[in-house]
């Protein structure tokens, strides 16, 4: 079976490209049996949301002008 | 590219803005400390600011822009130090970067690849709630700042600016495999940092 370090590498790559069918199959076989990597996988999705929110690109539609928001 | 015109425009913009004047001063202090040369520091800061302005629109939050511009600066400084590696003793920044690149995998995984017991990912409490909390964002920023320069820059290009891998590879002059390794390590580190300093604690620390 695939190791955890390899599984996390594939999960990371899955954020940047489409994994092949074989990669997806091997990965889900691993995560099915490994709670740590299952958590890692869902936390990577959280991390992406956090990064986008931090950069502010998720908040563009709320009408606030961040340029002025924290002006002293 | 009309680099001079661009530089002047950026310069003018930055002089009018207390926020950027402040960032610039911090960057200069940091770069001078790392490079030990005021002129080289000035150049690195200027280049980093111009580089950062290219993607400035990707950043609605100022804290995010600041983290971004420092990631670029660290990258420029590392390049500078690499370029004169034979002239001066290998610099601490470069040492740290390479060492941390190698060590992160050993510190998280046992030989053969399983998680070390104490490093296994824990349950994260209420990410939605964290996002409403200003203290959380300070933690997030500080975790980003603790990434090695190259990892921080690659991660932010990917997740903040939203560039595709091919563009990032071109910009950083690295291979796709190299980028995959870099992003993997950046994500492992960030995940660990966020967990240790926020998500796994009973109370925020």
PDB file of C-alpha atoms in Angstrom:
ATOM      1  CA  UNK A   1       0.000   0.000   0.000  1.00  0.00           C
ATOM      2  CA  UNK A   2       0.967   3.589  -0.594  1.00  0.00           C
ATOM      3  CA  UNK A   3       2.799   5.296   2.296  1.00  0.00           C
ATOM      4  CA  UNK A   4       1.416   8.305   4.156  1.00  0.00           C
ATOM      5  CA  UNK A   5       4.173  10.610   2.914  1.00  0.00           C
ATOM      6  CA  UNK A   6       3.375   9.596  -0.659  1.00  0.00           C
ATOM      7  CA  UNK A   7      -0.364   9.912  -0.046  1.00  0.00           C
ATOM      8  CA  UNK A   8       0.001  13.460   1.299  1.00  0.00           C
ATOM      9  CA  UNK A   9       2.147  14.302  -1.721  1.00  0.00           C
ATOM     10  CA  UNK A  10      -0.615  13.091  -4.067  1.00  0.00           C
ATOM     11  CA  UNK A  11      -3.267  14.946  -2.071  1.00  0.00           C
ATOM     12  CA  UNK A  12      -1.172  18.083  -2.402  1.00  0.00           C
ATOM     13  CA  UNK A  13      -0.722  17.545  -6.147  1.00  0.00           C
ATOM     14  CA  UNK A  14      -4.449  16.976  -6.452  1.00  0.00           C
ATOM     15  CA  UNK A  15      -4.829  20.655  -5.515  1.00  0.00           C
ATOM     16  CA  UNK A  16      -2.730  21.652  -8.506  1.00  0.00           C
ATOM     17  CA  UNK A  17      -3.627  19.188 -11.263  1.00  0.00           C
ATOM     18  CA  UNK A  18      -6.143  16.475 -12.100  1.00  0.00           C
ATOM     19  CA  UNK A  19      -4.926  13.172 -10.724  1.00  0.00           C
ATOM     20  CA  UNK A  20      -5.068  10.192 -13.066  1.00  0.00           C
ATOM     21  CA  UNK A  21      -7.709   7.501 -12.503  1.00  0.00           C
ATOM     22  CA  UNK A  22      -5.031   5.144 -11.179  1.00  0.00           C
ATOM     23  CA  UNK A  23      -3.689   7.763  -8.775  1.00  0.00           C
ATOM     24  CA  UNK A  24      -7.176   8.493  -7.511  1.00  0.00           C
ATOM     25  CA  UNK A  25      -7.911   4.801  -6.999  1.00  0.00           C
ATOM     26  CA  UNK A  26      -4.665   4.157  -5.113  1.00  0.00           C
ATOM     27  CA  UNK A  27      -5.172   7.256  -3.031  1.00  0.00           C
ATOM     28  CA  UNK A  28      -8.709   6.440  -1.996  1.00  0.00           C
ATOM     29  CA  UNK A  29      -7.638   2.904  -1.123  1.00  0.00           C
ATOM     30  CA  UNK A  30      -5.146   4.512   1.262  1.00  0.00           C
ATOM     31  CA  UNK A  31      -7.404   7.144   2.777  1.00  0.00           C
ATOM     32  CA  UNK A  32     -10.161   4.563   3.262  1.00  0.00           C
ATOM     33  CA  UNK A  33      -7.896   2.863   5.775  1.00  0.00           C
ATOM     34  CA  UNK A  34      -5.898   5.815   7.123  1.00  0.00           C
ATOM     35  CA  UNK A  35      -7.680   8.349   9.305  1.00  0.00           C
ATOM     36  CA  UNK A  36      -4.641  10.651   9.482  1.00  0.00           C
ATOM     37  CA  UNK A  37      -4.449  11.065   5.726  1.00  0.00           C
ATOM     38  CA  UNK A  38      -8.228  11.413   5.537  1.00  0.00           C
ATOM     39  CA  UNK A  39      -7.928  14.337   7.927  1.00  0.00           C
ATOM     40  CA  UNK A  40      -4.996  15.719   5.972  1.00  0.00           C
ATOM     41  CA  UNK A  41      -7.096  15.608   2.811  1.00  0.00           C
ATOM     42  CA  UNK A  42     -10.025  17.536   4.264  1.00  0.00           C
ATOM     43  CA  UNK A  43      -7.670  19.997   5.964  1.00  0.00           C
ATOM     44  CA  UNK A  44      -6.064  20.761   2.603  1.00  0.00           C
ATOM     45  CA  UNK A  45      -9.469  21.920   1.386  1.00  0.00           C
ATOM     46  CA  UNK A  46      -9.840  24.074   4.496  1.00  0.00           C
ATOM     47  CA  UNK A  47      -6.351  25.463   3.903  1.00  0.00           C
ATOM     48  CA  UNK A  48      -7.320  26.534   0.395  1.00  0.00           C
ATOM     49  CA  UNK A  49     -10.415  28.340   1.664  1.00  0.00           C
ATOM     50  CA  UNK A  50      -8.360  30.005   4.400  1.00  0.00           C
ATOM     51  CA  UNK A  51      -5.706  31.173   1.938  1.00  0.00           C
ATOM     52  CA  UNK A  52      -8.265  32.688  -0.396  1.00  0.00           C
ATOM     53  CA  UNK A  53     -10.080  34.382   2.423  1.00  0.00           C
ATOM     54  CA  UNK A  54      -6.817  35.723   3.831  1.00  0.00           C
ATOM     55  CA  UNK A  55      -5.840  37.176   0.455  1.00  0.00           C
ATOM     56  CA  UNK A  56      -9.294  38.732   0.347  1.00  0.00           C
ATOM     57  CA  UNK A  57     -10.308  37.283  -2.999  1.00  0.00           C
ATOM     58  CA  UNK A  58     -13.335  35.614  -1.416  1.00  0.00           C
ATOM     59  CA  UNK A  59     -14.592  38.910  -0.053  1.00  0.00           C
ATOM     60  CA  UNK A  60     -14.678  40.957  -3.226  1.00  0.00           C
ATOM     61  CA  UNK A  61     -18.459  41.036  -3.459  1.00  0.00           C
ATOM     62  CA  UNK A  62     -19.378  42.364  -0.032  1.00  0.00           C
ATOM     63  CA  UNK A  63     -18.990  46.002  -1.011  1.00  0.00           C
ATOM     64  CA  UNK A  64     -16.373  46.873   1.596  1.00  0.00           C
ATOM     65  CA  UNK A  65     -13.411  48.838   0.400  1.00  0.00           C
ATOM     66  CA  UNK A  66     -10.490  47.114   2.064  1.00  0.00           C
ATOM     67  CA  UNK A  67      -8.172  49.890   0.881  1.00  0.00           C
ATOM     68  CA  UNK A  68      -9.842  52.183   3.358  1.00  0.00           C
ATOM     69  CA  UNK A  69     -10.794  49.674   6.009  1.00  0.00           C
ATOM     70  CA  UNK A  70      -7.520  49.669   7.894  1.00  0.00           C
ATOM     71  CA  UNK A  71      -6.216  53.088   6.973  1.00  0.00           C
ATOM     72  CA  UNK A  72      -4.970  54.723  10.162  1.00  0.00           C
TER      73      UNK A  72
ATOM     74  CA  UNK B   1       9.192  45.948 -20.594  1.00  0.00           C
ATOM     75  CA  UNK B   2       9.371  49.650 -19.661  1.00  0.00           C
ATOM     76  CA  UNK B   3      10.972  48.859 -16.340  1.00  0.00           C
ATOM     77  CA  UNK B   4      11.905  52.418 -15.458  1.00  0.00           C
ATOM     78  CA  UNK B   5       8.456  53.837 -16.120  1.00  0.00           C
ATOM     79  CA  UNK B   6       7.010  50.981 -14.126  1.00  0.00           C
ATOM     80  CA  UNK B   7       9.420  51.584 -11.273  1.00  0.00           C
ATOM     81  CA  UNK B   8       8.544  55.273 -11.190  1.00  0.00           C
ATOM     82  CA  UNK B   9       4.828  54.581 -11.168  1.00  0.00           C
ATOM     83  CA  UNK B  10       5.226  52.118  -8.326  1.00  0.00           C
ATOM     84  CA  UNK B  11       7.483  54.530  -6.514  1.00  0.00           C
ATOM     85  CA  UNK B  12       4.998  57.376  -6.791  1.00  0.00           C
ATOM     86  CA  UNK B  13       2.158  55.190  -5.649  1.00  0.00           C
ATOM     87  CA  UNK B  14       4.121  53.986  -2.670  1.00  0.00           C
ATOM     88  CA  UNK B  15       5.270  57.404  -1.531  1.00  0.00           C
ATOM     89  CA  UNK B  16       1.672  58.477  -1.222  1.00  0.00           C
ATOM     90  CA  UNK B  17       0.681  55.660   1.015  1.00  0.00           C
ATOM     91  CA  UNK B  18       1.646  55.493   4.668  1.00  0.00           C
ATOM     92  CA  UNK B  19       0.980  51.754   4.673  1.00  0.00           C
ATOM     93  CA  UNK B  20       3.488  51.022   1.920  1.00  0.00           C
ATOM     94  CA  UNK B  21       6.028  53.515   3.230  1.00  0.00           C
ATOM     95  CA  UNK B  22       5.900  51.566   6.464  1.00  0.00           C
ATOM     96  CA  UNK B  23       6.252  48.205   4.688  1.00  0.00           C
ATOM     97  CA  UNK B  24       9.155  49.581   2.666  1.00  0.00           C
ATOM     98  CA  UNK B  25      10.977  50.667   5.815  1.00  0.00           C
ATOM     99  CA  UNK B  26      10.507  47.232   7.376  1.00  0.00           C
ATOM    100  CA  UNK B  27      11.674  45.544   4.181  1.00  0.00           C
ATOM    101  CA  UNK B  28      14.786  47.706   4.005  1.00  0.00           C
ATOM    102  CA  UNK B  29      15.686  46.920   7.589  1.00  0.00           C
ATOM    103  CA  UNK B  30      15.195  43.215   6.965  1.00  0.00           C
ATOM    104  CA  UNK B  31      17.129  43.178   3.671  1.00  0.00           C
ATOM    105  CA  UNK B  32      20.009  45.238   5.042  1.00  0.00           C
ATOM    106  CA  UNK B  33      20.308  42.864   7.965  1.00  0.00           C
ATOM    107  CA  UNK B  34      20.371  39.821   5.684  1.00  0.00           C
ATOM    108  CA  UNK B  35      22.623  41.213   2.966  1.00  0.00           C
ATOM    109  CA  UNK B  36      24.844  43.469   5.039  1.00  0.00           C
ATOM    110  CA  UNK B  37      24.898  46.013   2.232  1.00  0.00           C
ATOM    111  CA  UNK B  38      22.587  49.002   1.929  1.00  0.00           C
ATOM    112  CA  UNK B  39      22.757  49.286  -1.868  1.00  0.00           C
ATOM    113  CA  UNK B  40      22.028  45.626  -2.504  1.00  0.00           C
ATOM    114  CA  UNK B  41      19.247  45.818   0.066  1.00  0.00           C
ATOM    115  CA  UNK B  42      17.740  48.821  -1.690  1.00  0.00           C
ATOM    116  CA  UNK B  43      17.812  46.953  -5.020  1.00  0.00           C
ATOM    117  CA  UNK B  44      16.249  43.827  -3.566  1.00  0.00           C
ATOM    118  CA  UNK B  45      13.471  45.830  -1.913  1.00  0.00           C
ATOM    119  CA  UNK B  46      12.761  47.751  -5.101  1.00  0.00           C
ATOM    120  CA  UNK B  47      12.608  44.579  -7.182  1.00  0.00           C
ATOM    121  CA  UNK B  48      10.402  42.842  -4.639  1.00  0.00           C
ATOM    122  CA  UNK B  49       7.989  45.786  -4.544  1.00  0.00           C
ATOM    123  CA  UNK B  50       7.752  45.935  -8.319  1.00  0.00           C
ATOM    124  CA  UNK B  51       7.267  42.162  -8.471  1.00  0.00           C
ATOM    125  CA  UNK B  52       4.566  42.346  -5.833  1.00  0.00           C
ATOM    126  CA  UNK B  53       2.729  45.157  -7.594  1.00  0.00           C
ATOM    127  CA  UNK B  54       2.197  42.930 -10.636  1.00  0.00           C
ATOM    128  CA  UNK B  55      -0.237  40.890  -8.569  1.00  0.00           C
ATOM    129  CA  UNK B  56      -1.361  43.592  -6.175  1.00  0.00           C
ATOM    130  CA  UNK B  57      -4.945  43.245  -7.354  1.00  0.00           C
ATOM    131  CA  UNK B  58      -5.043  39.704  -5.998  1.00  0.00           C
ATOM    132  CA  UNK B  59      -4.853  41.100  -2.485  1.00  0.00           C
ATOM    133  CA  UNK B  60      -7.812  42.801  -0.936  1.00  0.00           C
ATOM    134  CA  UNK B  61      -6.354  42.541   2.547  1.00  0.00           C
ATOM    135  CA  UNK B  62      -3.286  44.504   3.472  1.00  0.00           C
ATOM    136  CA  UNK B  63      -1.899  41.878   5.819  1.00  0.00           C
ATOM    137  CA  UNK B  64      -1.948  39.448   2.906  1.00  0.00           C
ATOM    138  CA  UNK B  65      -0.132  41.902   0.651  1.00  0.00           C
ATOM    139  CA  UNK B  66       2.507  42.451   3.267  1.00  0.00           C
ATOM    140  CA  UNK B  67       3.116  38.720   3.700  1.00  0.00           C
ATOM    141  CA  UNK B  68       3.307  38.392  -0.072  1.00  0.00           C
ATOM    142  CA  UNK B  69       5.815  41.173  -0.566  1.00  0.00           C
ATOM    143  CA  UNK B  70       8.040  39.781   2.178  1.00  0.00           C
ATOM    144  CA  UNK B  71       7.923  36.322   0.597  1.00  0.00           C
ATOM    145  CA  UNK B  72       9.193  37.835  -2.645  1.00  0.00           C
ATOM    146  CA  UNK B  73      11.854  39.801  -0.797  1.00  0.00           C
ATOM    147  CA  UNK B  74      13.147  36.690   0.980  1.00  0.00           C
ATOM    148  CA  UNK B  75      13.314  34.971  -2.370  1.00  0.00           C
ATOM    149  CA  UNK B  76      15.314  37.862  -3.878  1.00  0.00           C
ATOM    150  CA  UNK B  77      17.669  37.870  -0.920  1.00  0.00           C
ATOM    151  CA  UNK B  78      18.213  34.111  -1.225  1.00  0.00           C
ATOM    152  CA  UNK B  79      19.025  34.610  -4.935  1.00  0.00           C
ATOM    153  CA  UNK B  80      21.500  37.349  -4.060  1.00  0.00           C
ATOM    154  CA  UNK B  81      23.182  35.202  -1.451  1.00  0.00           C
ATOM    155  CA  UNK B  82      23.349  32.242  -3.787  1.00  0.00           C
ATOM    156  CA  UNK B  83      24.963  34.430  -6.448  1.00  0.00           C
ATOM    157  CA  UNK B  84      27.825  35.414  -4.194  1.00  0.00           C
ATOM    158  CA  UNK B  85      28.048  32.153  -2.297  1.00  0.00           C
ATOM    159  CA  UNK B  86      31.664  31.756  -3.323  1.00  0.00           C
ATOM    160  CA  UNK B  87      32.612  35.211  -2.091  1.00  0.00           C
ATOM    161  CA  UNK B  88      31.205  35.067   1.405  1.00  0.00           C
ATOM    162  CA  UNK B  89      30.526  32.321   3.927  1.00  0.00           C
ATOM    163  CA  UNK B  90      27.213  30.589   3.262  1.00  0.00           C
ATOM    164  CA  UNK B  91      24.568  32.699   4.841  1.00  0.00           C
ATOM    165  CA  UNK B  92      22.264  31.717   7.600  1.00  0.00           C
ATOM    166  CA  UNK B  93      19.104  32.382   5.601  1.00  0.00           C
ATOM    167  CA  UNK B  94      20.229  29.975   2.887  1.00  0.00           C
ATOM    168  CA  UNK B  95      21.290  27.374   5.445  1.00  0.00           C
ATOM    169  CA  UNK B  96      17.945  27.543   7.130  1.00  0.00           C
ATOM    170  CA  UNK B  97      16.069  27.255   3.885  1.00  0.00           C
ATOM    171  CA  UNK B  98      17.866  24.138   2.705  1.00  0.00           C
ATOM    172  CA  UNK B  99      17.932  22.478   6.081  1.00  0.00           C
ATOM    173  CA  UNK B 100      14.242  23.039   6.661  1.00  0.00           C
ATOM    174  CA  UNK B 101      13.477  21.692   3.198  1.00  0.00           C
ATOM    175  CA  UNK B 102      15.163  18.416   4.072  1.00  0.00           C
ATOM    176  CA  UNK B 103      14.093  18.160   7.677  1.00  0.00           C
ATOM    177  CA  UNK B 104      10.368  18.647   7.415  1.00  0.00           C
ATOM    178  CA  UNK B 105       9.767  15.198   5.896  1.00  0.00           C
ATOM    179  CA  UNK B 106      11.926  13.450   8.518  1.00  0.00           C
ATOM    180  CA  UNK B 107      10.236  15.332  11.313  1.00  0.00           C
ATOM    181  CA  UNK B 108       6.721  14.343  10.187  1.00  0.00           C
ATOM    182  CA  UNK B 109       7.168  10.842   8.774  1.00  0.00           C
ATOM    183  CA  UNK B 110       8.971   7.727   9.929  1.00  0.00           C
ATOM    184  CA  UNK B 111      11.333   5.899   7.584  1.00  0.00           C
ATOM    185  CA  UNK B 112       9.195   4.214   4.963  1.00  0.00           C
ATOM    186  CA  UNK B 113       6.519   6.867   5.070  1.00  0.00           C
ATOM    187  CA  UNK B 114       3.954   6.461   7.899  1.00  0.00           C
ATOM    188  CA  UNK B 115       3.112   9.513  10.094  1.00  0.00           C
ATOM    189  CA  UNK B 116       5.064   9.781  13.314  1.00  0.00           C
ATOM    190  CA  UNK B 117       2.579   9.153  16.086  1.00  0.00           C
ATOM    191  CA  UNK B 118       2.841  12.633  17.623  1.00  0.00           C
ATOM    192  CA  UNK B 119       2.602  14.296  14.189  1.00  0.00           C
ATOM    193  CA  UNK B 120      -0.616  12.657  13.016  1.00  0.00           C
ATOM    194  CA  UNK B 121      -3.212  15.188  11.921  1.00  0.00           C
ATOM    195  CA  UNK B 122      -5.772  15.869  14.638  1.00  0.00           C
ATOM    196  CA  UNK B 123      -9.395  16.838  14.387  1.00  0.00           C
ATOM    197  CA  UNK B 124      -9.749  20.564  13.579  1.00  0.00           C
ATOM    198  CA  UNK B 125     -12.327  22.387  15.621  1.00  0.00           C
ATOM    199  CA  UNK B 126     -14.687  24.737  13.806  1.00  0.00           C
ATOM    200  CA  UNK B 127     -12.742  26.268  10.916  1.00  0.00           C
ATOM    201  CA  UNK B 128     -15.760  28.453  10.086  1.00  0.00           C
ATOM    202  CA  UNK B 129     -15.632  30.004  13.516  1.00  0.00           C
ATOM    203  CA  UNK B 130     -11.887  30.606  13.251  1.00  0.00           C
ATOM    204  CA  UNK B 131     -12.419  32.615  10.089  1.00  0.00           C
ATOM    205  CA  UNK B 132     -14.529  35.095  12.036  1.00  0.00           C
ATOM    206  CA  UNK B 133     -11.771  35.627  14.595  1.00  0.00           C
ATOM    207  CA  UNK B 134      -9.119  38.314  14.099  1.00  0.00           C
ATOM    208  CA  UNK B 135      -6.723  36.394  16.366  1.00  0.00           C
ATOM    209  CA  UNK B 136      -6.935  33.436  14.036  1.00  0.00           C
ATOM    210  CA  UNK B 137      -5.845  35.551  11.079  1.00  0.00           C
ATOM    211  CA  UNK B 138      -2.858  36.794  13.071  1.00  0.00           C
ATOM    212  CA  UNK B 139      -1.919  33.164  13.680  1.00  0.00           C
ATOM    213  CA  UNK B 140      -2.372  32.404   9.986  1.00  0.00           C
ATOM    214  CA  UNK B 141      -0.155  35.301   8.992  1.00  0.00           C
ATOM    215  CA  UNK B 142       2.531  34.288  11.433  1.00  0.00           C
ATOM    216  CA  UNK B 143       2.481  30.673  10.136  1.00  0.00           C
ATOM    217  CA  UNK B 144       2.940  31.987   6.588  1.00  0.00           C
ATOM    218  CA  UNK B 145       5.824  34.177   7.722  1.00  0.00           C
ATOM    219  CA  UNK B 146       7.575  31.175   9.197  1.00  0.00           C
ATOM    220  CA  UNK B 147       7.635  29.293   5.908  1.00  0.00           C
ATOM    221  CA  UNK B 148      10.989  29.225   4.124  1.00  0.00           C
ATOM    222  CA  UNK B 149      11.044  31.947   1.442  1.00  0.00           C
ATOM    223  CA  UNK B 150      10.722  29.745  -1.621  1.00  0.00           C
ATOM    224  CA  UNK B 151       7.898  27.697  -0.110  1.00  0.00           C
ATOM    225  CA  UNK B 152       6.024  30.810   0.940  1.00  0.00           C
ATOM    226  CA  UNK B 153       6.348  32.386  -2.457  1.00  0.00           C
ATOM    227  CA  UNK B 154       5.245  29.264  -4.353  1.00  0.00           C
ATOM    228  CA  UNK B 155       2.305  28.733  -1.999  1.00  0.00           C
ATOM    229  CA  UNK B 156       1.130  32.320  -2.281  1.00  0.00           C
ATOM    230  CA  UNK B 157       1.501  32.371  -6.054  1.00  0.00           C
ATOM    231  CA  UNK B 158      -0.677  29.289  -6.189  1.00  0.00           C
ATOM    232  CA  UNK B 159      -3.261  30.039  -3.480  1.00  0.00           C
ATOM    233  CA  UNK B 160      -3.374  33.840  -3.209  1.00  0.00           C
ATOM    234  CA  UNK B 161      -2.729  34.870  -6.783  1.00  0.00           C
ATOM    235  CA  UNK B 162      -4.264  31.691  -8.218  1.00  0.00           C
ATOM    236  CA  UNK B 163      -1.559  31.068 -10.826  1.00  0.00           C
ATOM    237  CA  UNK B 164      -1.389  27.702 -12.599  1.00  0.00           C
ATOM    238  CA  UNK B 165       1.628  25.472 -11.982  1.00  0.00           C
ATOM    239  CA  UNK B 166       3.171  26.171 -15.419  1.00  0.00           C
ATOM    240  CA  UNK B 167       3.180  29.912 -14.741  1.00  0.00           C
ATOM    241  CA  UNK B 168       4.732  29.472 -11.310  1.00  0.00           C
ATOM    242  CA  UNK B 169       7.457  27.202 -12.710  1.00  0.00           C
ATOM    243  CA  UNK B 170       8.295  29.818 -15.329  1.00  0.00           C
ATOM    244  CA  UNK B 171       8.381  32.609 -12.788  1.00  0.00           C
ATOM    245  CA  UNK B 172      10.547  30.728 -10.281  1.00  0.00           C
ATOM    246  CA  UNK B 173      12.629  28.908 -12.929  1.00  0.00           C
ATOM    247  CA  UNK B 174      11.955  25.488 -11.421  1.00  0.00           C
ATOM    248  CA  UNK B 175      10.625  22.188 -12.796  1.00  0.00           C
ATOM    249  CA  UNK B 176       7.097  20.911 -12.162  1.00  0.00           C
ATOM    250  CA  UNK B 177       8.474  18.153  -9.936  1.00  0.00           C
ATOM    251  CA  UNK B 178      10.394  20.729  -7.950  1.00  0.00           C
ATOM    252  CA  UNK B 179       7.267  22.840  -7.565  1.00  0.00           C
ATOM    253  CA  UNK B 180       5.235  19.828  -6.456  1.00  0.00           C
ATOM    254  CA  UNK B 181       7.800  19.065  -3.775  1.00  0.00           C
ATOM    255  CA  UNK B 182       7.885  22.701  -2.694  1.00  0.00           C
ATOM    256  CA  UNK B 183       4.106  23.047  -2.451  1.00  0.00           C
ATOM    257  CA  UNK B 184       3.801  19.710  -0.637  1.00  0.00           C
ATOM    258  CA  UNK B 185       6.258  20.863   2.020  1.00  0.00           C
ATOM    259  CA  UNK B 186       4.678  24.276   2.315  1.00  0.00           C
ATOM    260  CA  UNK B 187       1.263  22.694   2.891  1.00  0.00           C
ATOM    261  CA  UNK B 188       2.630  20.179   5.406  1.00  0.00           C
ATOM    262  CA  UNK B 189       4.264  22.992   7.359  1.00  0.00           C
ATOM    263  CA  UNK B 190       1.297  25.323   7.264  1.00  0.00           C
ATOM    264  CA  UNK B 191      -1.052  22.551   8.288  1.00  0.00           C
ATOM    265  CA  UNK B 192       1.156  21.636  11.216  1.00  0.00           C
ATOM    266  CA  UNK B 193       1.587  25.255  12.280  1.00  0.00           C
ATOM    267  CA  UNK B 194      -2.147  25.988  12.152  1.00  0.00           C
ATOM    268  CA  UNK B 195      -2.945  22.832  14.043  1.00  0.00           C
ATOM    269  CA  UNK B 196      -0.367  23.441  16.769  1.00  0.00           C
ATOM    270  CA  UNK B 197      -1.224  27.091  17.219  1.00  0.00           C
ATOM    271  CA  UNK B 198      -4.943  27.032  16.711  1.00  0.00           C
ATOM    272  CA  UNK B 199      -7.015  24.084  15.650  1.00  0.00           C
ATOM    273  CA  UNK B 200      -5.907  21.364  18.033  1.00  0.00           C
ATOM    274  CA  UNK B 201      -5.547  23.420  21.208  1.00  0.00           C
ATOM    275  CA  UNK B 202      -8.203  23.400  23.926  1.00  0.00           C
ATOM    276  CA  UNK B 203      -7.793  27.159  24.013  1.00  0.00           C
ATOM    277  CA  UNK B 204      -6.110  29.470  21.598  1.00  0.00           C
ATOM    278  CA  UNK B 205      -2.492  30.004  22.542  1.00  0.00           C
TER     279      UNK B 205
END
